Structures are given as structure tokens and as C-alpha cells.
Coordinates of C-alpha atoms and ligand atoms in Angstrom, one line a residue:
X1 CA 20.9 -15.9 14.2
X2 CA 20.4 -12.2 12.8
X3 CA 21.5 -12.1 9.4
X4 CA 20.5 -9.1 6.9
X5 CA 22.1 -11.0 3.6
X6 CA 19.8 -12.0 0.8
X7 CA 19.9 -15.1 -0.8
X8 CA 20.7 -15.3 -4.5
X9 CA 16.6 -15.5 -4.9
X10 CA 16.1 -12.6 -3.2
X11 CA 18.9 -10.6 -5.2
X12 CA 17.6 -11.6 -8.7
X13 CA 14.0 -10.4 -7.3
X14 CA 15.4 -7.1 -6.0
X15 CA 17.3 -6.4 -9.3
X16 CA 14.5 -7.4 -11.4
X17 CA 12.3 -4.9 -9.7
X18 CA 15.0 -2.5 -9.8
X19 CA 15.5 -2.9 -13.6
X20 CA 12.0 -2.8 -14.4
X21 CA 11.8 0.4 -12.0
X22 CA 14.6 2.3 -13.9
X23 CA 13.3 1.1 -17.4
X24 CA 9.4 1.1 -17.4
X25 CA 8.6 3.1 -14.3
X26 CA 11.1 6.2 -14.1
X27 CA 11.4 7.3 -18.1
X28 CA 7.2 7.8 -17.8
X29 CA 7.1 8.9 -13.9
X30 CA 6.6 12.7 -14.8
X31 CA 4.5 12.4 -17.3
X32 CA 2.0 10.1 -15.7
X33 CA 2.2 12.5 -12.6
X34 CA 1.6 15.5 -14.7
X35 CA -1.7 14.0 -16.8
X36 CA -2.8 11.9 -13.9
X37 CA -2.3 8.9 -16.7
X38 CA -3.2 5.6 -16.3
X39 CA -0.4 3.1 -16.5
X40 CA -1.8 0.3 -18.0
X41 CA 1.2 -0.6 -20.3
X42 CA 3.2 -0.7 -17.1
X43 CA 0.3 -2.9 -15.5
X44 CA 0.3 -5.6 -18.5
X45 CA 4.2 -6.0 -18.4
X46 CA 4.6 -6.0 -14.6
X47 CA 1.8 -8.7 -14.9
X48 CA 3.9 -10.6 -17.6
X49 CA 7.2 -10.0 -16.0
X50 CA 5.6 -11.8 -12.5
X51 CA 5.9 -8.2 -10.2
X52 CA 2.3 -8.1 -9.4
X53 CA 0.2 -10.6 -7.4
X54 CA 3.0 -11.9 -5.7
X55 CA 1.8 -12.9 -2.5
X56 CA -0.5 -15.4 -4.2
X57 CA 0.3 -19.0 -3.5
X58 CA 1.8 -21.1 -5.8
X59 CA -1.2 -23.7 -5.5
X60 CA -3.2 -21.0 -7.5
X61 CA -0.6 -20.3 -10.0
X62 CA 1.2 -17.4 -7.9
X63 CA 4.7 -16.8 -7.3
X64 CA 3.9 -17.6 -3.2
X65 CA 6.5 -14.9 -2.2
X66 CA 6.8 -14.3 1.6
X67 CA 6.4 -10.6 3.1
X68 CA 9.8 -9.8 2.7
X69 CA 10.2 -10.7 -0.4
X70 CA 7.3 -8.5 -1.5
X71 CA 9.0 -5.9 0.5
X72 CA 12.0 -5.8 -1.7
X73 CA 9.7 -5.3 -4.5
X74 CA 7.9 -2.5 -3.3
X75 CA 10.7 -0.9 -2.5
X76 CA 12.3 -0.7 -5.7
X77 CA 9.1 0.1 -7.5
X78 CA 8.1 2.8 -5.4
X79 CA 11.6 4.6 -5.8
X80 CA 10.8 4.3 -9.9
X81 CA 7.2 6.0 -8.7
X82 CA 5.2 5.2 -5.8
X83 CA 1.9 6.1 -7.7
X84 CA 2.5 3.5 -10.0
X85 CA 3.4 0.7 -7.4
X86 CA 0.3 1.8 -5.4
X87 CA -1.8 0.6 -8.4
X88 CA 0.6 -2.5 -9.1
X89 CA 0.3 -3.4 -5.4
X90 CA -3.5 -3.0 -4.6
X91 CA -4.1 -6.6 -5.7
X92 CA -2.2 -7.3 -2.7
X93 CA -4.2 -5.3 -0.4
X94 CA -7.3 -7.1 -1.9
X95 CA -6.3 -10.6 -2.2
X96 CA -5.1 -10.7 1.4
X97 CA -8.5 -11.1 3.0
X98 CA -9.5 -13.4 0.5
X99 CA -6.6 -15.9 1.3
X100 CA -7.1 -15.8 4.9
X101 CA -10.9 -15.8 4.6
X102 CA -12.1 -17.1 1.4
X103 CA -12.9 -20.9 1.1
X104 CA -10.6 -23.3 -1.1
X105 CA -13.1 -22.9 -3.7
X106 CA -13.2 -19.1 -3.5
X107 CA -9.6 -18.9 -3.2
X108 CA -8.6 -20.7 -6.4
X109 CA -11.2 -18.8 -8.4
X110 CA -10.0 -15.3 -7.4
X111 CA -6.5 -16.5 -7.2
X112 CA -6.1 -18.5 -11.1
X113 CA -8.0 -15.1 -12.6
X114 CA -5.8 -12.6 -11.3
X115 CA -2.6 -14.5 -12.2
X116 CA -4.1 -15.3 -15.6
X117 CA -4.7 -11.6 -16.9
X118 CA -3.9 -8.3 -15.9
X119 CA -6.9 -7.7 -13.9
X120 CA -7.4 -5.5 -10.9
X121 CA -9.1 -6.0 -7.5
X122 CA -9.9 -3.2 -5.0
X123 CA -10.2 -2.9 -1.0
X124 CA -13.0 -1.0 0.1
X125 CA -13.4 -0.2 3.5
X126 CA -13.2 3.7 3.9
X127 CA -16.2 5.8 3.6
X128 CA -17.2 9.1 3.7
X129 CA -17.9 9.1 7.6
X130 CA -15.4 6.6 8.5
X131 CA -12.0 6.9 7.8
X132 CA -9.8 6.1 11.0
X133 CA -13.2 4.9 12.6
X134 CA -13.8 1.9 10.7
X135 CA -16.9 1.0 12.9
X136 CA -18.7 4.1 11.7
X137 CA -19.3 2.5 8.6
X138 CA -23.0 2.9 7.1
X139 CA -22.6 0.3 3.9
X140 CA -25.2 -2.6 4.7
X141 CA -25.2 -6.1 3.6
X142 CA -28.7 -7.6 4.1
X143 CA -29.4 -11.4 4.3
X144 CA -31.4 -12.1 1.0
X145 CA -32.2 -16.0 0.0
X146 CA -28.9 -17.7 -0.7
X147 CA -26.9 -14.6 -0.1
X148 CA -26.8 -10.9 0.7
X149 CA -28.0 -7.4 -0.7
X150 CA -25.0 -4.7 -0.6
X151 CA -26.0 -1.1 -0.3
X152 CA -23.6 1.7 0.0
X153 CA -20.6 4.0 -0.8
X154 CA -17.0 3.5 -0.2
X155 CA -14.5 6.7 -0.9
X156 CA -10.7 6.6 -1.6
X157 CA -10.3 3.4 -3.4
X158 CA -7.4 2.7 -5.1
X159 CA -7.9 1.1 -8.8
X160 CA -11.7 1.7 -8.1
X161 CA -12.7 2.4 -11.7
X162 CA -10.6 -0.2 -13.3
X163 CA -11.1 -3.1 -10.5
X164 CA -13.2 -6.3 -11.6
X165 CA -13.5 -7.4 -7.9
X166 CA -14.0 -5.4 -4.7
X167 CA -13.3 -6.8 -1.5
X168 CA -16.2 -4.9 0.3
X169 CA -16.8 -4.3 4.2
X170 CA -20.5 -4.2 5.5
X171 CA -22.4 -3.7 8.5
X172 CA -24.2 -6.8 9.2
X173 CA -25.4 -6.2 12.8
X174 CA -25.7 -2.2 12.6
X175 CA -26.0 -2.0 16.7
X176 CA -22.8 -4.1 17.2
X177 CA -20.4 -1.9 16.5
X178 CA -17.1 -3.4 15.1
X179 CA -18.4 -6.5 15.9
X180 CA -21.2 -6.4 13.3
X181 CA -19.0 -6.0 10.3
X182 CA -18.5 -8.6 7.7
X183 CA -16.3 -8.7 4.5
X184 CA -17.5 -9.8 0.8
X185 CA -15.7 -10.8 -2.2
X186 CA -17.9 -8.5 -5.2
X187 CA -17.7 -8.8 -8.6
X188 CA -17.9 -6.0 -10.5
X189 CA -21.6 -5.7 -12.6
X190 CA -23.9 -3.3 -13.6
X191 CA -25.0 -2.2 -9.9
X192 CA -21.4 -1.3 -9.2
X193 CA -21.0 2.4 -9.8
X194 CA -18.0 4.5 -9.8
X195 CA -19.0 8.1 -8.9
X196 CA -15.6 10.3 -8.6
X197 CA -12.4 9.7 -9.9
X198 CA -10.1 12.2 -7.2
X199 CA -7.7 14.6 -8.7
X200 CA -4.9 14.0 -6.4
X201 CA -1.7 16.0 -4.9
X202 CA 0.4 13.3 -5.6
X203 CA 0.5 9.8 -6.7
X204 CA -1.4 11.1 -9.6
X205 CA -0.6 7.7 -11.5
X206 CA -2.7 5.9 -9.2
X207 CA -6.6 5.8 -9.5
X208 CA -8.5 6.7 -6.6
X209 CA -12.3 6.6 -6.9
X210 CA -15.8 6.5 -4.9
X211 CA -17.8 3.4 -5.3
X212 CA -21.4 3.0 -5.1
X213 CA -22.9 -0.3 -4.4
X214 CA -26.4 -0.3 -5.5
X215 CA -28.8 -3.5 -4.3
X216 CA -25.5 -5.6 -5.4
X217 CA -26.1 -9.3 -5.1
X218 CA -23.5 -11.4 -3.6
X219 CA -23.5 -14.9 -3.1
X220 CA -23.0 -16.3 0.4
X221 CA -20.0 -18.2 -1.1
X222 CA -18.2 -14.6 -1.1
X223 CA -18.6 -13.9 2.7
X224 CA -14.7 -13.7 3.6
X225 CA -14.4 -15.4 6.9
X226 CA -17.3 -15.7 9.7
X227 CA -20.3 -13.0 9.7
X228 CA -19.4 -10.5 11.9
X229 CA -15.9 -11.0 12.1
X230 CA -14.9 -8.6 9.3
X231 CA -13.4 -5.8 11.1
X232 CA -10.9 -8.8 12.9
X233 CA -10.1 -9.7 9.3
X234 CA -9.2 -6.1 8.2
X235 CA -6.9 -5.8 11.0
X236 CA -5.2 -9.1 10.1
X237 CA -4.8 -7.9 6.7
X238 CA -3.3 -4.5 7.5
X239 CA -0.7 -6.2 9.9
X240 CA 0.5 -8.0 6.8
X241 CA 0.1 -5.3 4.2
X242 CA 1.7 -2.3 6.4
X243 CA 5.3 -3.4 5.9
X244 CA 4.6 -3.3 2.2
X245 CA 3.4 0.5 2.8
X246 CA 6.8 0.9 4.8
X247 CA 8.8 -0.5 2.3
X248 CA 7.1 2.0 -0.3
X249 CA 8.0 4.9 2.0
X250 CA 11.7 4.0 2.0
X251 CA 11.9 3.8 -1.6
X252 CA 10.5 7.5 -1.8
X253 CA 12.7 8.4 0.8
X254 CA 16.0 6.5 -0.8
X255 CA 14.8 8.6 -4.3
X256 CA 14.9 11.8 -2.6
X257 CA 17.6 11.3 -0.7
X258 CA 19.8 9.9 -4.2
X259 CA 18.7 13.1 -5.9
X260 CA 19.5 15.4 -3.1
X261 CA 23.2 13.5 -2.6
X262 CA 23.6 13.9 -6.3
X263 CA 22.8 17.4 -6.4
X264 CA 24.6 18.7 -3.4
X265 CA 28.1 17.5 -5.1
X266 CA 27.2 19.3 -7.9
X267 CA 25.4 22.6 -7.1
X268 CA 28.5 25.6 -6.2
X269 CA 27.8 28.4 -3.7
X270 CA 30.3 30.6 -2.0
X271 CA 32.6 28.8 -4.6
X272 CA 32.3 25.2 -3.5
X273 CA 29.8 22.6 -3.8
X274 CA 27.0 22.7 -1.6
X275 CA 27.6 19.6 0.0
X276 CA 30.8 21.0 1.9
X277 CA 28.6 23.0 4.0
X278 CA 28.1 21.1 7.1
X279 CA 24.5 22.2 7.1
X280 CA 23.8 20.4 4.2
X281 CA 26.2 17.7 4.9
X282 CA 24.5 17.3 8.0
X283 CA 21.1 17.1 6.0
X284 CA 22.4 14.4 4.2
X285 CA 23.3 12.4 6.9
X286 CA 20.4 12.4 8.5
X287 CA 18.5 11.5 5.2
X288 CA 20.7 8.4 5.2
X289 CA 20.5 7.5 8.7
X290 CA 16.4 7.4 8.2
X291 CA 16.6 6.0 4.7
X292 CA 18.7 3.1 6.5
X293 CA 16.6 2.5 9.6
X294 CA 13.3 2.6 7.4
X295 CA 14.3 -0.4 5.9
X296 CA 15.9 -2.1 9.1
X297 CA 12.1 -1.3 10.7
X298 CA 10.5 -2.7 7.1
X299 CA 12.4 -6.0 7.1
X300 CA 12.1 -6.5 10.7
X301 CA 8.3 -6.2 10.7
X302 CA 7.9 -8.4 7.6
X303 CA 10.1 -11.1 9.1
X304 CA 8.1 -11.1 12.2
X305 CA 5.2 -12.1 10.1
X306 CA 7.2 -14.9 8.2
X307 CA 8.1 -16.4 10.9
X308 CA 4.7 -17.1 11.9
X309 CA 4.2 -14.8 14.7
X310 CA 1.6 -11.6 14.9
X311 CA 3.3 -8.1 13.8
X312 CA 1.1 -5.5 14.8
X313 CA 3.4 -3.9 17.1
X314 CA 6.2 -4.2 14.5
X315 CA 4.3 -3.2 11.1
X316 CA 3.0 0.0 12.9
X317 CA 6.3 0.7 14.0
X318 CA 7.3 0.5 10.7
X319 CA 4.7 2.2 8.8
X320 CA 4.6 4.9 11.4
X321 CA 8.7 5.6 11.2
X322 CA 8.9 4.9 7.3
X323 CA 6.3 7.1 6.4
X324 CA 7.3 10.1 8.7
X325 CA 10.8 9.8 7.5
X326 CA 9.8 9.6 3.8
X327 CA 8.2 13.4 4.5
X328 CA 11.1 14.4 6.3
X329 CA 13.7 13.2 4.0
X330 CA 11.4 14.7 1.1
X331 CA 11.1 17.8 2.2
X332 CA 14.8 17.9 3.0
X333 CA 15.5 16.9 -0.5
X334 CA 13.4 20.3 -1.9
X335 CA 15.2 22.5 0.9
X336 CA 19.0 21.2 -0.5
X337 CA 17.8 22.1 -4.2
X338 CA 16.6 25.4 -3.1
X339 CA 14.4 27.4 -5.4
X340 CA 14.8 24.8 -8.1
X341 CA 13.5 22.0 -5.5
X342 CA 10.2 24.0 -5.9
X343 CA 10.0 23.7 -9.7
X344 CA 8.6 21.1 -11.5
X345 CA 11.5 20.1 -13.8
X346 CA 13.1 19.1 -10.9
X347 CA 12.3 15.6 -9.7
X348 CA 12.3 16.3 -5.7
X349 CA 8.9 18.1 -5.5
X350 CA 6.8 15.2 -6.9
X351 CA 8.3 13.1 -4.0
X352 CA 7.5 15.3 -1.5
X353 CA 3.9 15.6 -2.7
X354 CA 4.3 11.5 -3.1
X355 CA 5.3 11.1 0.4
X356 CA 2.4 12.7 1.9
X357 CA 0.1 9.9 1.1
X358 CA 2.3 7.3 3.3
X359 CA 1.4 9.3 6.3
X360 CA -2.4 8.6 5.8
X361 CA -3.5 5.8 3.7
X362 CA -3.4 2.1 5.6
X363 CA -4.2 3.9 8.7
X364 CA -2.6 7.6 9.5
X365 CA 0.8 8.1 11.4
X366 CA -1.5 9.1 14.4
X367 CA -3.6 5.7 14.0
X368 CA -0.2 4.2 14.3
X369 CA 0.7 5.9 17.1
X370 CA -2.5 4.5 18.5
X371 CA -1.8 1.0 17.7
X372 CA 1.9 1.1 19.3
X373 CA 0.7 2.7 22.3
X374 CA -1.9 0.1 23.3
X375 CA 0.7 -2.9 22.1
X376 CA 3.3 -1.3 24.4
X377 CA 1.0 -0.5 27.3
X378 CA -1.1 -3.5 27.3
X379 CA 1.0 -6.1 25.5
X380 CA -0.9 -9.1 23.6
X381 CA 2.0 -11.5 23.0
X382 CA 3.4 -12.6 19.6
X383 CA 1.2 -15.4 18.9
X384 CA -1.0 -15.2 15.5
X385 CA -4.3 -15.5 15.9
X386 CA -6.2 -18.3 13.7
X387 CA -7.5 -16.9 10.3
X388 CA -10.9 -16.7 10.2
X389 CA -11.5 -18.9 7.5
X390 CA -15.3 -19.2 6.0
Ligands
FAD401 C1 -5.0 8.0 -2.4 C2 -5.3 7.4 -1.6 C3 -5.6 5.9 -1.6 C4 -6.7 5.1 -1.0 N1 -6.6 4.0 -1.0 C5 -7.7 3.4 0.0 C6 -8.4 1.9 -0.5 O1 -7.8 1.6 -1.4 N2 -9.0 1.6 0.2 C7 -9.7 2.0 1.4 O2 -10.7 1.4 2.0 N3 -9.2 3.4 1.8 C8 -8.4 3.8 1.2 N4 -8.1 5.0 1.2 C9 -8.3 5.9 2.6 C10 -7.7 6.0 3.8 O3 -7.0 5.1 4.2 C11 -8.0 6.8 5.0 O4 -8.2 8.0 4.3 C12 -7.5 7.0 6.1 O5 -7.5 5.6 6.9 C13 -7.7 8.2 6.9 O6 -9.1 8.3 7.0 P1 -9.9 9.7 6.9 O7 -9.1 10.2 5.5 O8 -11.5 9.6 7.1 O9 -9.7 10.6 7.8 P2 -9.7 10.9 9.3 O10 -10.5 9.5 10.1 O11 -11.0 11.7 9.1 O12 -9.0 11.6 10.0 C14 -8.6 12.8 10.1 C15 -7.4 13.4 10.8 O13 -7.7 12.9 12.3 C16 -6.8 12.3 12.8 N5 -7.3 11.2 14.0 C17 -8.6 10.3 13.7 N6 -8.8 9.5 14.5 C18 -7.9 10.0 15.7 C19 -7.4 9.5 16.8 N7 -8.3 8.7 17.4 N8 -6.5 9.8 17.4 C20 -5.8 11.0 16.8 N9 -5.6 11.5 15.6 C21 -6.7 11.0 14.8 C22 -6.2 11.5 11.6 O14 -4.8 11.0 11.9 C23 -6.2 12.4 10.5 O15 -5.0 13.0 10.8 C24 -6.8 5.8 0.7 C25 -6.9 7.2 0.8 C26 -6.2 8.2 0.1 C27 -6.0 9.5 0.0

């Protein structure tokens, strides 16, 4: 049976996240954006009320929420400020490969530490010459004694300046392309250097940095999954996290839609509220449809995963559609505000800048189309591949 109603617990979760976004995030979002300020106070509070690390299983002290429940939270927090949600949610991106590929001992150590205090972890896949083309990465991990020696630079790393842990993808067999990549859990130590903090167009409340590993020693127990199976692990992670990005895009679109709707009812031109001009009314209608369909695609992609099936196609559909829709809806919101939409005193120009990243990170909209085309032209079936546990 198809049923879109939420359980009482899910409604409570959504309300908790909405209240948090209204009271803790929205009042400071413009200032965080203007100053590109680090939202430590919000991180501390979100950790305290249970809005971080939502997918850490209960056996490691986490709430153990499923992907769908995570999406409910992600939409609300992103409605508050998607830059803040990117900061709060990055632990989920870093935790996924640990929970999929780590040994029981490593999962416990990592999970319990994240739950104990507001510590951060980063996911380090992208390099200056290896973005969409992951296999072009140059970071190397070389066997040394009981572990590995890691060398290389990762760029655009969310929370990189503040993270205590990094999940790092590196070449263990440089001649083997994507079949020569392995994933490691790495603790910050003196060999890990933050080279550059980016000054960004949007999501300015999130930290994005270049991180260099200089002869960083990694114990062999921190290899995630099997050696040379890191690419597959990364793709499994992105299947799990793209519904959350789609939920964030839905949150941005909803915020832009709500602002534009309110404004169109109040702004009078030619003697009537601009909402009564059909051209504006139809823009509002299209925005409403895009928000609605973005949420449906997001929920669908999450539920397929929660039911134990592979959601590669559904998560690419959701991420692509919700991201492109967020950009369109935010741009239309600026249009509905007219010249005021272009001015920083009004909320929609920030949403337009924030929306742009939705089409870029965790696979650009072009890469989602590549995935959709591949899965459509040569379907692989929906069974979930076994996690590459170490
Ligand atoms: C704010 C921010 C936060 C980020 N956070 C993280 C993070 O925490 N961890 C991490 O590892 N990475 C992170 N990233 C990196 C992000 O995932 C990459 O920027 C993204 O994957 C694109 O890679 P690229 O920037 O190198 O672009 P490129 O891969 O160089 O792409 C450039 C353009 O070419 C297009 N293109 C590339 N290949 C193809 C193709 N085969 N077919 C059609 N079009 C193609 C792309 O769609 C894009 O339009 C972040 C980026 C930003 C900006």
C-alpha cells in the first residue's frame, strides 16, 4: 500500500526540526551568511537535542533513524538555512562509509565519539583534478608496516577546518583506475594541514576547505571495506546520502516559495496585489508543483533504500530534480520580488545563491543524468549489493 502519512514519532521529529530551524537557525541565518561565520552555538544545540548524527545506530548510542526520517529533518533544517544544515549534516556523509565498511570495533569507537560530544567528521573524495572523475584522484596510500602512509590533497571539504576525523579516499593501486581506490578513516593529527578556507557564493555558514595529508600514518584497522574497493563504497554512500541532499533542496525551494507567495499577496502594482496578475499566479503554481514533486521524489528515494533495495536510480532522480527545481524556484522568487529580490535586505537572494550548490555537490546535475541514463538504458536490478565490510 502506498501511504504518505507520517507516524506520530515522525511528526514529532519533523516538528522538533522545524522549531529548531525557526528559533535557532532563521534568526541568525542572514548574519551567518554575511559574515561567513562558523555556527558553533547551533552545532552545540543541535547535538544536544539530537538533530545531528541521526543515522548512527542505537547500538553505538545514536538515534538510529532511517533515511526517510533523516530527510524529514534535513528539509526542515535546510528551510532554516541550508548552509547550517550542510554543517550539521556532514557527519552523516562521513559516517556512512564507516558504518558500511568499518569493523565492529571501529564503528563503535567512531559512533560513540560522535554521540558523546559535538565532534565533526569530513568526507574527503574530491581533489583539484578529480571532481566528477573520481578515478583521476592522486592521493596515495602506501602500505607501511602495520598500516598505511597517506599523502595528497583534498579540496572543497565540508567542515574540513574543524573535523576531528576524515574519511579519505586514496589510490592503493595507482594503475588500476577506479579499482585501485581504498577508503580510510583518519584522525586529525599534526600531519593534517588545512591549506585554504574557501570564500563561497552561498552556504556561507558552512566551512569548505582544502586539506593536505603529509605522511599521515593510518592504522590498518581503519581501512574501510576491502583494499581497492573504495570506489564502490563511495558510490554506495552517495546512494544513501543523495536523498538527504534532495530533501535539503526541497527545503530551500519551500522557503523561497513561501517568501514569494507572501510577498505576491502584499505587493500592489496597477492597483492590485501582484498575485492576482496571472503571470505571477502561474509562477507561484509552478513553484508549488516543483516543491511538491521534489518532496515526493525525495521520499520515494529514501523509502526504497529503507525497504532494503538499491536506490541508485531513485536517488539520482530525486537529487537531480530537487536540485534543479530549487535553483528554478529560488530564481523565480527573486523575479517575484522584482528589484527588491536583488537586494540583500530581502531573504530570497540568499536562497538563490544557496540553491546553486545543490546542482553541484554530491554529483552535479549532469552526473545525476549520467547515472539516470545508465540505470535506464542498462538496468542493474534493485537488490542491494552487500556492504564491503572489512
Ligand atoms: C561548497 C562545496 C562543498 C563540497 N563538499 C565536499 C565534501 O565534503 N567532500 C568532497 O569530497 N567533495 C565536496 N565538494 C566537491 C563537489 O562534490 C565537487 O565540486 C563536484 O563533485 C564537482 O566536481 P568539480 O567541482 O571538480 O567539477 P568538474 O567535475 O570539473 O565538473 C565541471 C563541469 O563539467 C561537468 N561534467 C564533468 N564531467 C562530465 C561528464 N562526464 N558529462 C557531463 N558533464 C560533465 C560537471 O557537471 C560540471 O558542470 C564540495 C563542493 C563545494 C563547492
